[in-house]
Structure formats: C-alpha cells, structure tokens
mmCIF file of C-alpha atoms in Angstrom:
data_model
loop_
_atom_site.group_PDB
_atom_site.id
_atom_site.type_symbol
_atom_site.label_atom_id
_atom_site.label_comp_id
_atom_site.label_asym_id
_atom_site.label_seq_id
_atom_site.Cartn_x
_atom_site.Cartn_y
_atom_site.Cartn_z
ATOM 1 C CA MET A 1 -8.926 21.545 -42.714
ATOM 2 C CA ILE A 2 -11.284 22.869 -40.021
ATOM 3 C CA VAL A 3 -9.447 20.973 -37.306
ATOM 4 C CA GLN A 4 -6.108 22.354 -38.527
ATOM 5 C CA ILE A 5 -7.448 25.894 -38.263
ATOM 6 C CA LEU A 6 -8.980 25.343 -34.858
ATOM 7 C CA THR A 7 -5.767 24.010 -33.353
ATOM 8 C CA LYS A 8 -3.872 27.213 -34.165
ATOM 9 C CA ALA A 9 -4.122 29.706 -31.312
ATOM 10 C CA ARG A 10 -4.148 32.785 -33.586
ATOM 11 C CA TYR A 11 -7.518 31.757 -35.081
ATOM 12 C CA ILE A 12 -9.248 31.252 -31.761
ATOM 13 C CA PRO A 13 -10.767 34.794 -31.561
ATOM 14 C CA LEU A 14 -12.236 34.385 -35.072
ATOM 15 C CA VAL A 15 -13.645 30.973 -34.237
ATOM 16 C CA MET A 16 -15.202 32.273 -31.033
ATOM 17 C CA LEU A 17 -16.854 35.143 -32.962
ATOM 18 C CA CYS A 18 -18.322 32.667 -35.449
ATOM 19 C CA LEU A 19 -19.648 30.504 -32.675
ATOM 20 C CA LEU A 20 -21.203 33.542 -31.000
ATOM 21 C CA LEU A 21 -22.940 34.648 -34.230
ATOM 22 C CA TRP A 22 -24.197 31.107 -34.856
ATOM 23 C CA SER A 23 -25.630 30.908 -31.349
ATOM 24 C CA CYS A 24 -27.582 34.142 -31.916
ATOM 25 C CA ASN A 25 -29.272 33.141 -35.220
ATOM 26 C CA GLY A 26 -32.520 32.211 -33.514
ATOM 27 C CA THR A 27 -32.003 28.471 -33.634
ATOM 28 C CA THR A 28 -33.575 26.727 -30.674
ATOM 29 C CA THR A 29 -31.474 24.071 -28.976
ATOM 30 C CA VAL A 30 -32.731 21.395 -26.642
ATOM 31 C CA LYS A 31 -30.696 21.021 -23.475
ATOM 32 C CA LYS A 32 -29.930 17.483 -22.427
ATOM 33 C CA LYS A 33 -30.743 16.551 -18.889
ATOM 34 C CA GLU A 34 -27.550 16.401 -16.859
ATOM 35 C CA VAL A 35 -26.862 12.916 -15.531
ATOM 36 C CA LYS A 36 -24.727 12.774 -12.426
ATOM 37 C CA PRO A 37 -22.330 9.845 -12.120
ATOM 38 C CA VAL A 38 -23.113 7.243 -9.490
ATOM 39 C CA GLU A 39 -21.024 7.830 -6.383
ATOM 40 C CA LEU A 40 -19.110 4.807 -5.113
ATOM 41 C CA VAL A 41 -19.312 4.575 -1.353
ATOM 42 C CA TYR A 42 -17.935 2.015 1.116
ATOM 43 C CA PRO A 43 -19.585 0.280 2.809
ATOM 44 C CA GLN A 44 -22.844 0.227 0.853
ATOM 45 C CA PRO A 45 -26.030 1.702 2.359
ATOM 46 C CA PRO A 46 -27.694 1.321 4.783
ATOM 47 C CA GLU A 47 -24.318 1.206 6.562
ATOM 48 C CA ASP A 48 -22.767 4.562 7.396
ATOM 49 C CA PRO A 49 -20.241 5.599 4.715
ATOM 50 C CA ARG A 50 -16.541 5.428 5.571
ATOM 51 C CA PHE A 51 -14.910 6.032 2.169
ATOM 52 C CA TYR A 52 -15.838 7.548 -1.167
ATOM 53 C CA PHE A 53 -14.117 6.733 -4.439
ATOM 54 C CA GLU A 54 -12.649 10.055 -5.561
ATOM 55 C CA MET A 55 -10.639 9.596 -8.763
ATOM 56 C CA MET A 56 -8.454 7.389 -10.940
ATOM 57 C CA LEU A 57 -4.995 8.869 -11.469
ATOM 58 C CA LEU A 58 -3.797 7.763 -14.910
ATOM 59 C CA SER A 59 -1.529 10.457 -16.305
ATOM 60 C CA SER A 60 0.135 13.818 -15.739
ATOM 61 C CA ALA A 61 -2.645 15.545 -17.713
ATOM 62 C CA GLN A 62 -4.849 15.265 -14.609
ATOM 63 C CA VAL A 63 -2.369 17.269 -12.574
ATOM 64 C CA VAL A 64 -0.537 19.721 -14.833
ATOM 65 C CA GLY A 65 -2.214 23.108 -15.291
ATOM 66 C CA LYS A 66 -3.350 23.869 -18.840
ATOM 67 C CA ASP A 67 -2.233 26.993 -20.682
ATOM 68 C CA THR A 68 -4.756 29.086 -22.630
ATOM 69 C CA GLU A 69 -4.035 27.493 -25.997
ATOM 70 C CA THR A 70 -4.420 23.950 -24.644
ATOM 71 C CA HIS A 71 -7.649 24.887 -22.880
ATOM 72 C CA TRP A 72 -9.277 26.302 -26.019
ATOM 73 C CA LYS A 73 -7.980 23.434 -28.153
ATOM 74 C CA GLU A 74 -9.720 20.931 -25.871
ATOM 75 C CA LEU A 75 -12.885 23.030 -25.767
ATOM 76 C CA LEU A 76 -13.221 23.488 -29.520
ATOM 77 C CA THR A 77 -11.916 20.196 -30.904
ATOM 78 C CA GLY A 78 -12.642 17.784 -28.077
ATOM 79 C CA GLU A 79 -9.044 16.580 -28.276
ATOM 80 C CA LYS A 80 -7.694 15.799 -24.807
ATOM 81 C CA GLU A 81 -4.094 16.029 -23.686
ATOM 82 C CA ARG A 82 -2.782 12.531 -22.989
ATOM 83 C CA GLY A 83 0.064 13.498 -20.685
ATOM 84 C CA GLU A 84 2.645 11.148 -19.159
ATOM 85 C CA GLY A 85 1.153 7.793 -18.223
ATOM 86 C CA LEU A 86 2.405 4.875 -16.143
ATOM 87 C CA GLY A 87 4.187 1.810 -17.513
ATOM 88 C CA LYS A 88 4.023 -0.679 -14.644
ATOM 89 C CA PRO A 89 3.332 1.050 -11.324
ATOM 90 C CA PHE A 90 4.396 -0.867 -8.229
ATOM 91 C CA ASP A 91 4.127 1.325 -5.146
ATOM 92 C CA VAL A 92 2.788 4.735 -4.126
ATOM 93 C CA ALA A 93 3.671 7.299 -1.454
ATOM 94 C CA ALA A 94 1.681 10.495 -0.826
ATOM 95 C CA CYS A 95 2.885 13.506 1.127
ATOM 96 C CA GLN A 96 1.445 17.025 1.355
ATOM 97 C CA GLY A 97 -0.159 17.072 -2.087
ATOM 98 C CA ARG A 98 2.562 15.115 -3.878
ATOM 99 C CA VAL A 99 1.876 11.581 -5.113
ATOM 100 C CA PHE A 100 4.991 9.518 -5.895
ATOM 101 C CA VAL A 101 4.624 6.315 -7.951
ATOM 102 C CA SER A 102 7.424 3.811 -8.613
ATOM 103 C CA ASP A 103 7.411 2.496 -12.179
ATOM 104 C CA THR A 104 9.467 -0.629 -12.855
ATOM 105 C CA VAL A 105 9.114 -0.502 -16.654
ATOM 106 C CA GLN A 106 9.994 3.175 -17.066
ATOM 107 C CA ARG A 107 12.706 2.899 -14.368
ATOM 108 C CA ARG A 108 11.679 5.998 -12.496
ATOM 109 C CA VAL A 109 9.464 7.424 -9.830
ATOM 110 C CA ALA A 110 6.685 9.538 -11.322
ATOM 111 C CA ALA A 111 5.848 12.576 -9.199
ATOM 112 C CA PHE A 112 2.334 14.036 -9.476
ATOM 113 C CA ASP A 113 2.512 17.364 -7.665
ATOM 114 C CA PHE A 114 -1.128 18.360 -7.232
ATOM 115 C CA ALA A 115 -0.299 21.316 -5.001
ATOM 116 C CA ASN A 116 1.807 23.018 -7.697
ATOM 117 C CA GLN A 117 0.069 21.537 -10.767
ATOM 118 C CA ARG A 118 3.204 19.937 -12.156
ATOM 119 C CA PHE A 119 4.644 16.550 -13.041
ATOM 120 C CA PHE A 120 8.278 15.474 -12.822
ATOM 121 C CA GLU A 121 10.448 12.356 -12.858
ATOM 122 C CA ILE A 122 12.804 11.109 -10.155
ATOM 123 C CA GLY A 123 15.756 8.801 -10.717
ATOM 124 C CA THR A 124 16.360 9.402 -14.407
ATOM 125 C CA GLN A 125 19.539 11.466 -14.027
ATOM 126 C CA GLU A 126 22.828 11.060 -12.191
ATOM 127 C CA PRO A 127 23.373 10.923 -9.315
ATOM 128 C CA GLY A 128 20.725 8.507 -8.148
ATOM 129 C CA VAL A 129 19.705 6.858 -11.437
ATOM 130 C CA LEU A 130 17.205 4.063 -10.794
ATOM 131 C CA GLN A 131 17.130 0.666 -12.483
ATOM 132 C CA LYS A 132 14.222 -1.218 -10.889
ATOM 133 C CA PRO A 133 12.410 0.879 -8.279
ATOM 134 C CA LEU A 134 9.979 -1.125 -6.161
ATOM 135 C CA GLY A 135 8.836 -0.040 -2.695
ATOM 136 C CA ILE A 136 8.828 3.655 -1.815
ATOM 137 C CA ASN A 137 8.065 5.721 1.269
ATOM 138 C CA THR A 138 8.317 9.265 2.619
ATOM 139 C CA ASP A 139 9.309 10.848 5.919
ATOM 140 C CA ALA A 140 7.736 13.811 7.710
ATOM 141 C CA ASN A 141 9.581 16.255 5.408
ATOM 142 C CA CYS A 142 8.351 14.443 2.279
ATOM 143 C CA ASN A 143 11.845 13.155 1.523
ATOM 144 C CA LEU A 144 11.472 10.100 -0.710
ATOM 145 C CA TYR A 145 13.024 6.679 -0.017
ATOM 146 C CA VAL A 146 13.216 4.243 -2.958
ATOM 147 C CA ALA A 147 14.118 0.535 -2.768
ATOM 148 C CA ASP A 148 15.918 -0.330 -6.020
ATOM 149 C CA SER A 149 15.817 -4.113 -6.403
ATOM 150 C CA SER A 150 18.419 -4.360 -9.175
ATOM 151 C CA GLN A 151 21.000 -2.200 -7.413
ATOM 152 C CA LYS A 152 20.059 -3.534 -3.939
ATOM 153 C CA THR A 153 20.209 0.032 -2.712
ATOM 154 C CA VAL A 154 17.856 2.454 -0.967
ATOM 155 C CA PHE A 155 18.064 5.854 -2.678
ATOM 156 C CA ILE A 156 17.000 9.007 -0.841
ATOM 157 C CA TYR A 157 15.730 12.166 -2.586
ATOM 158 C CA ASP A 158 14.145 15.369 -1.365
ATOM 159 C CA LYS A 159 10.516 16.198 -2.139
ATOM 160 C CA ASP A 160 11.489 17.812 -5.450
ATOM 161 C CA GLY A 161 13.473 14.785 -6.600
ATOM 162 C CA GLU A 162 16.985 16.031 -5.815
ATOM 163 C CA TYR A 163 19.322 13.206 -4.833
ATOM 164 C CA ILE A 164 20.449 13.204 -1.179
ATOM 165 C CA SER A 165 22.206 9.892 -0.465
ATOM 166 C CA ALA A 166 22.071 6.092 -0.775
ATOM 167 C CA VAL A 167 22.141 3.206 1.719
ATOM 168 C CA GLY A 168 22.942 -0.476 1.278
ATOM 169 C CA GLY A 169 24.385 -2.088 -1.845
ATOM 170 C CA SER A 170 24.906 -5.517 -3.373
ATOM 171 C CA ASP A 171 26.541 -6.932 -0.216
ATOM 172 C CA TRP A 172 23.558 -6.134 1.980
ATOM 173 C CA PHE A 173 20.519 -7.728 0.336
ATOM 174 C CA HIS A 174 19.384 -10.860 -1.439
ATOM 175 C CA ARG A 175 16.105 -9.378 -2.710
ATOM 176 C CA LEU A 176 15.484 -5.800 -1.634
ATOM 177 C CA SER A 177 11.791 -5.101 -2.140
ATOM 178 C CA HIS A 178 10.457 -2.400 0.198
ATOM 179 C CA VAL A 179 11.438 0.375 2.541
ATOM 180 C CA ALA A 180 10.024 2.418 5.419
ATOM 181 C CA VAL A 181 11.332 5.148 7.702
ATOM 182 C CA ASN A 182 10.396 5.838 11.308
ATOM 183 C CA PRO A 183 8.552 9.033 12.333
ATOM 184 C CA ASP A 184 11.763 10.575 13.702
ATOM 185 C CA GLY A 185 13.384 10.134 10.298
ATOM 186 C CA ASN A 186 16.549 8.543 11.674
ATOM 187 C CA LYS A 187 16.042 4.844 10.870
ATOM 188 C CA ILE A 188 15.470 3.054 7.572
ATOM 189 C CA PHE A 189 13.666 -0.312 7.643
ATOM 190 C CA ALA A 190 14.426 -2.217 4.412
ATOM 191 C CA VAL A 191 12.774 -5.508 3.434
ATOM 192 C CA ASP A 192 15.062 -8.321 2.332
ATOM 193 C CA THR A 193 12.538 -10.787 0.900
ATOM 194 C CA GLY A 194 15.162 -13.518 0.635
ATOM 195 C CA GLY A 195 14.520 -16.678 -1.364
ATOM 196 C CA VAL A 196 14.473 -20.468 -1.356
ATOM 197 C CA GLN A 197 18.238 -20.838 -0.932
ATOM 198 C CA THR A 198 18.720 -18.478 2.007
ATOM 199 C CA GLU A 199 17.635 -18.066 5.614
ATOM 200 C CA ASP A 200 17.948 -14.285 5.297
ATOM 201 C CA HIS A 201 14.256 -13.343 5.248
ATOM 202 C CA ARG A 202 14.452 -10.185 7.311
ATOM 203 C CA ILE A 203 14.118 -6.458 7.849
ATOM 204 C CA ARG A 204 17.485 -4.680 7.772
ATOM 205 C CA VAL A 205 17.717 -1.465 9.780
ATOM 206 C CA PHE A 206 20.097 1.392 8.864
ATOM 207 C CA ASP A 207 20.947 4.825 10.215
ATOM 208 C CA VAL A 208 19.579 7.449 7.815
ATOM 209 C CA GLN A 209 22.407 9.969 8.297
ATOM 210 C CA THR A 210 25.427 7.677 8.264
ATOM 211 C CA GLY A 211 24.119 4.683 6.316
ATOM 212 C CA GLU A 212 25.445 2.412 9.079
ATOM 213 C CA HIS A 213 23.765 -0.976 9.470
ATOM 214 C CA LEU A 214 22.276 -1.123 12.967
ATOM 215 C CA TYR A 215 20.558 -4.514 13.324
ATOM 216 C CA ASP A 216 18.150 -6.970 11.672
ATOM 217 C CA ILE A 217 14.595 -8.015 12.508
ATOM 218 C CA GLY A 218 13.580 -11.628 11.919
ATOM 219 C CA LYS A 219 14.954 -14.655 10.132
ATOM 220 C CA ARG A 220 13.353 -17.384 8.047
ATOM 221 C CA GLY A 221 10.728 -19.464 9.836
ATOM 222 C CA LYS A 222 7.086 -19.712 10.849
ATOM 223 C CA GLU A 223 7.256 -19.036 14.574
ATOM 224 C CA ASN A 224 6.349 -15.674 16.104
ATOM 225 C CA GLY A 225 9.098 -13.204 15.255
ATOM 226 C CA GLN A 226 10.249 -15.235 12.237
ATOM 227 C CA LEU A 227 9.517 -14.338 8.617
ATOM 228 C CA ASN A 228 8.930 -16.169 5.355
ATOM 229 C CA LEU A 229 9.164 -14.062 2.208
ATOM 230 C CA PRO A 230 8.360 -10.697 3.809
ATOM 231 C CA ARG A 231 6.762 -8.322 1.295
ATOM 232 C CA ASP A 232 6.371 -4.887 2.827
ATOM 233 C CA VAL A 233 7.054 -2.904 5.992
ATOM 234 C CA GLU A 234 5.547 0.200 7.558
ATOM 235 C CA VAL A 235 6.167 2.133 10.749
ATOM 236 C CA GLY A 236 2.869 3.122 12.339
ATOM 237 C CA PRO A 237 1.911 6.278 14.214
ATOM 238 C CA ASP A 238 2.490 4.258 17.403
ATOM 239 C CA GLY A 239 6.120 3.722 16.397
ATOM 240 C CA MET A 240 5.650 -0.019 15.919
ATOM 241 C CA VAL A 241 7.012 -1.845 12.860
ATOM 242 C CA TYR A 242 4.362 -3.685 10.813
ATOM 243 C CA VAL A 243 5.554 -6.398 8.407
ATOM 244 C CA VAL A 244 3.661 -8.234 5.657
ATOM 245 C CA ASP A 245 4.858 -11.792 6.312
ATOM 246 C CA GLY A 246 3.901 -13.027 2.848
ATOM 247 C CA ALA A 247 4.400 -16.796 2.852
ATOM 248 C CA ASN A 248 3.141 -17.051 6.446
ATOM 249 C CA PHE A 249 -0.030 -15.175 5.399
ATOM 250 C CA ARG A 250 -0.040 -12.802 8.347
ATOM 251 C CA ILE A 251 0.926 -9.377 9.648
ATOM 252 C CA GLN A 252 3.595 -9.283 12.339
ATOM 253 C CA VAL A 253 4.219 -6.349 14.657
ATOM 254 C CA PHE A 254 7.596 -5.535 16.248
ATOM 255 C CA ASP A 255 8.913 -2.673 18.314
ATOM 256 C CA GLN A 256 11.669 -0.577 16.726
ATOM 257 C CA GLU A 257 14.357 -2.636 18.407
ATOM 258 C CA GLY A 258 13.049 -5.773 16.737
ATOM 259 C CA GLN A 259 11.203 -7.399 19.636
ATOM 260 C CA PHE A 260 8.087 -9.341 18.618
ATOM 261 C CA VAL A 261 4.827 -7.733 19.820
ATOM 262 C CA SER A 262 1.842 -9.395 18.117
ATOM 263 C CA THR A 263 0.490 -10.990 14.958
ATOM 264 C CA PHE A 264 -2.800 -11.488 13.126
ATOM 265 C CA GLY A 265 -4.047 -13.117 9.955
ATOM 266 C CA SER A 266 -4.152 -16.583 8.375
ATOM 267 C CA VAL A 267 -4.278 -18.198 4.947
ATOM 268 C CA GLY A 268 -7.720 -18.551 3.357
ATOM 269 C CA THR A 269 -10.341 -17.016 1.112
ATOM 270 C CA ARG A 270 -12.679 -15.604 3.738
ATOM 271 C CA TYR A 271 -12.823 -11.940 4.701
ATOM 272 C CA GLY A 272 -10.086 -11.174 7.187
ATOM 273 C CA GLN A 273 -7.790 -13.863 5.780
ATOM 274 C CA PHE A 274 -4.983 -13.526 3.220
ATOM 275 C CA SER A 275 -4.236 -15.268 -0.060
ATOM 276 C CA ARG A 276 -1.460 -13.126 -1.522
ATOM 277 C CA PRO A 277 -0.823 -10.212 0.868
ATOM 278 C CA LYS A 278 1.433 -7.588 -0.651
ATOM 279 C CA GLY A 279 1.306 -3.980 0.570
ATOM 280 C CA ILE A 280 0.611 -2.307 3.901
ATOM 281 C CA ALA A 281 -0.191 1.172 5.206
ATOM 282 C CA LEU A 282 -1.546 2.691 8.409
ATOM 283 C CA ASP A 283 -3.885 5.639 8.795
ATOM 284 C CA PRO A 284 -3.516 8.379 11.446
ATOM 285 C CA SER A 285 -5.803 6.389 13.793
ATOM 286 C CA GLY A 286 -3.601 3.301 13.620
ATOM 287 C CA ASN A 287 -5.925 1.202 11.449
ATOM 288 C CA ILE A 288 -4.017 -1.228 9.213
ATOM 289 C CA TYR A 289 -4.615 -1.486 5.441
ATOM 290 C CA VAL A 290 -3.377 -4.635 3.667
ATOM 291 C CA THR A 291 -3.528 -5.214 -0.082
ATOM 292 C CA ASP A 292 -4.085 -8.671 -1.525
ATOM 293 C CA ALA A 293 -3.087 -9.377 -5.129
ATOM 294 C CA ALA A 294 -5.270 -12.497 -5.300
ATOM 295 C CA PHE A 295 -8.426 -10.900 -3.877
ATOM 296 C CA GLY A 296 -8.037 -7.681 -5.897
ATOM 297 C CA ASN A 297 -8.743 -5.484 -2.889
ATOM 298 C CA PHE A 298 -7.412 -3.995 0.311
ATOM 299 C CA GLN A 299 -8.721 -4.940 3.739
ATOM 300 C CA ILE A 300 -8.837 -2.576 6.707
ATOM 301 C CA PHE A 301 -8.135 -3.887 10.196
ATOM 302 C CA SER A 302 -8.343 -2.246 13.598
ATOM 303 C CA PRO A 303 -5.105 -1.838 15.610
ATOM 304 C CA ALA A 304 -6.132 -5.096 17.341
ATOM 305 C CA GLY A 305 -6.316 -6.934 13.995
ATOM 306 C CA GLU A 306 -10.123 -7.040 13.682
ATOM 307 C CA LEU A 307 -11.508 -6.726 10.145
ATOM 308 C CA LEU A 308 -13.396 -3.461 9.659
ATOM 309 C CA LEU A 309 -13.964 -3.195 5.913
ATOM 310 C CA TYR A 310 -12.670 -4.236 2.495
ATOM 311 C CA ILE A 311 -12.598 -2.111 -0.659
ATOM 312 C CA GLY A 312 -12.219 -3.215 -4.275
ATOM 313 C CA ASP A 313 -13.019 -6.218 -6.454
ATOM 314 C CA ARG A 314 -10.992 -8.475 -8.715
ATOM 315 C CA SER A 315 -12.029 -7.814 -12.308
ATOM 316 C CA ASN A 316 -10.937 -8.574 -15.868
ATOM 317 C CA ARG A 317 -12.239 -5.178 -16.920
ATOM 318 C CA PRO A 318 -10.835 -1.828 -15.792
ATOM 319 C CA GLY A 319 -12.898 0.637 -13.848
ATOM 320 C CA PRO A 320 -13.166 2.444 -10.515
ATOM 321 C CA ALA A 321 -12.200 0.106 -7.649
ATOM 322 C CA LYS A 322 -11.645 -2.750 -10.131
ATOM 323 C CA TYR A 323 -8.272 -4.515 -9.949
ATOM 324 C CA LEU A 324 -6.130 -7.228 -11.439
ATOM 325 C CA LEU A 325 -2.849 -7.746 -9.565
ATOM 326 C CA PRO A 326 -3.011 -4.683 -7.309
ATOM 327 C CA ALA A 327 0.165 -3.770 -5.458
ATOM 328 C CA GLY A 328 1.161 -0.886 -3.184
ATOM 329 C CA ILE A 329 -0.908 1.345 -0.937
ATOM 330 C CA ASP A 330 -0.408 4.535 1.058
ATOM 331 C CA ILE A 331 -2.424 6.960 3.189
ATOM 332 C CA ASP A 332 -1.709 10.677 3.404
ATOM 333 C CA GLU A 333 -1.998 13.110 6.301
ATOM 334 C CA ASP A 334 -5.685 13.711 5.548
ATOM 335 C CA GLY A 335 -6.639 10.029 5.507
ATOM 336 C CA ARG A 336 -6.942 9.688 1.722
ATOM 337 C CA VAL A 337 -6.065 6.211 0.476
ATOM 338 C CA TYR A 338 -3.922 5.687 -2.641
ATOM 339 C CA PHE A 339 -4.074 2.182 -4.135
ATOM 340 C CA VAL A 340 -1.960 0.893 -7.048
ATOM 341 C CA GLY A 341 -3.815 -0.978 -9.805
ATOM 342 C CA GLN A 342 -0.720 -2.469 -11.421
ATOM 343 C CA PHE A 343 -2.306 -4.276 -14.378
ATOM 344 C CA TYR A 344 -4.556 -1.343 -15.313
ATOM 345 C CA ARG A 345 -1.734 1.178 -14.738
ATOM 346 C CA LYS A 346 -3.577 3.433 -12.355
ATOM 347 C CA ILE A 347 -3.735 4.855 -8.851
ATOM 348 C CA ASP A 348 -7.204 4.882 -7.295
ATOM 349 C CA ILE A 349 -7.814 7.545 -4.657
ATOM 350 C CA PHE A 350 -10.407 7.164 -1.895
ATOM 351 C CA ARG A 351 -11.556 9.972 0.401
ATOM 352 C CA PRO A 352 -12.560 9.232 3.991
ATOM 353 C CA ALA A 353 -16.145 10.195 4.773
ATOM 354 C CA SER A 354 -14.908 12.312 7.670
ATOM 355 C CA LEU A 355 -13.101 14.604 5.194
ATOM 356 C CA PRO A 356 -15.389 16.950 3.209
ATOM 357 C CA ALA A 357 -14.951 16.968 -0.566
ATOM 358 C CA GLY A 358 -12.548 19.714 -1.591
ATOM 359 C CA GLU A 359 -10.643 19.600 1.675
ATOM 360 C CA GLY A 360 -7.147 18.361 2.443
ATOM 361 C CA HIS A 361 -4.057 18.730 0.273
ATOM 362 C CA ILE A 362 -5.400 16.901 -2.782
ATOM 363 C CA GLY A 363 -8.956 18.195 -2.396
ATOM 364 C CA ARG A 364 -7.939 21.836 -2.361
ATOM 365 C CA ALA A 365 -5.681 21.300 -5.382
ATOM 366 C CA LEU A 366 -8.475 19.613 -7.343
ATOM 367 C CA ASN A 367 -10.865 22.451 -6.473
ATOM 368 C CA ALA A 368 -8.356 24.993 -7.767
ATOM 369 C CA GLN A 369 -8.064 23.352 -11.203
#
C-alpha cells in the first residue's frame, strides 16, 4: 500500500513533509563512511595512465533525462527506470555526443543521444527498414552508414535517423559485413567477407552520391594485397584504408585507390598477435585499435604496427572491461573508445588520460545530468 501511494505524483508533497518531520524528531543517525569505487586505469601503475574506464552503457535510462515524477519515484522507492536495452549489439559508431549501436536481434540501430538526453531507433520504419544490421560507421556530418547483411545493402541515414539513400543490393555482395566512409564523405568502402565457395573476398567501393560502383580492393589469397575472410574496414585520418584480414590474422593497409601499402600482425596467442580479429578503429593520432573475440580485448598499435597497449580480459562473468565475444569498436573526436561487449549486451566507454573528466561531447553531457 505504501509503495502504491509513493508512486503517485500527487502524494509526493505529503510524503516529503512526513520525511521532514521524521528527520526533525531528535533521532540521531549514524552516517556511513562513503566508499569510492576503485578506478580502472590502463596501463596499471607505476606506468603512466593512458585510459580510464568511464562507464558501461546498458540502456536508454542512462541517457534520457528524467522528469520530476520519475526522479522522486526513484528517490523515494528505490525503483530504477529500466529503459530500452540491447538485444545483441554488434557494432558501434560515435559522433558528436551520439552513440549508435547496431542490434541484430532487435533489427535496428539504437541511438543514444547524450547531447540531447534522448534515445531513438533507426531502421524500424519505411523507407530504410533494417533486417540484419551489422557494421556501422559515420561521416564528418554524423550521417550514419549501416551494412545490412540480409539485404546486402548499405543504408544511409542522417544523424537523427532520417533515411537518405541506399547503395548495393543482392547482386553486389556475397556476405556484406561492414562499411566505412572516407573523410571527404564521397566514397563508401563495404566489406564483402565472401565464403568458402567464392574468390570474392574484397572491399567494394561505391560513390556516395550516385551509388555507382567504382572499383574493388583485394581478392581471395594470402599474399600482400590479397584477403581471406575480411572482417572490418576503416579509413584513417591519413586517408589510408585499414582492413581486418580475418583468416590471414593481420591488418592490411591500402591507399584509397586500392594499392597495397603495408601489413602487420600474425596468428598466435602472444600480445601483438591475433587469434580472432574482428573490429578496427583509429584514433585522431593514427593509432590502430583491433578487437579480438578470442582474447576478449582490444589491442592498440602505433601507425607502424607496434603494440602499445591492450585493454580488457576474457571473462565468464560480466563487469567493467570484462568480455565474452566482444565485437565492434569506435573512437570519437575526443579520443573516447567505445567497445561492444556482445555477449553481455553492453558498450564500455574508456576516456583517454589526456582528456579531463567532464570534458568532450560525452563528458559534458554526463556532467549536465
């Protein structure tokens, strides 16, 4: 009965008066000592910190602003708003305070708009309905590019989820899995992962405005410039095209015309090697971040391919920086890292040590809540 009364907004003033009178009845209360949570930092001391674990993004309740009734309901009853969660997140793209997450089970892209304290869905209404969204990416204007594996089509939306256009189709891909766009916003690089029965393991390049197919990068093989089950693609700040060459256990670098430039990586279980490389992202300095589903982490390499750091651990229990089958990764303009924990249905966010807490697009939005 008490809970029913408390959850009705019209009784809140009365409840607050009762609480005030109770607090003034002379009863002495003992304050518990505040215990601060342990801060996760990478690498561990005595090394200089490079990243701090900032938060786990699990649902829209962490983003959407609370109205007065919801605020008092949580305060008085302890009942928390659950919000919209994730079904099976696959990839993430962050741009100017918006965090986009592809969800293969819920057949949508979930948009967590920290800057405006709102949550919305992309790809649930015509035109541009999604069936199996996998890799996603954004351009400089925060337009969203979504690789739909079932429809073998790259869908393009604006930053608010309004449909713009589509590229590709069933005649163009065997297994469309990922997508990237160059800094100029005029070329789409789409990953055709291929399969056992085809030699078409490649990156297909299209004109953004016209949808015209321009050329392909790579074909099946193990030599430099050849690919075997490519997983992801990213265009770096240097304009180069970085490809996760999955079954060759390496990263290959091409120029935008498709000419081979360099490669690094090998199969193995040591740091700096790959077991099941999956996602890739580059930070503003050109460092390369590669996720590994087998290791349960992401490794950071210099532009020359030298291992700098790894973050995360494989674990059968959920928790900060704990992963089982992690997937996509992205880095925003401020250097924050967004990492998909697919099995635990989360996005972990890491802040670079060079960025003060409360700064940057996400930091300012979190401070304002």
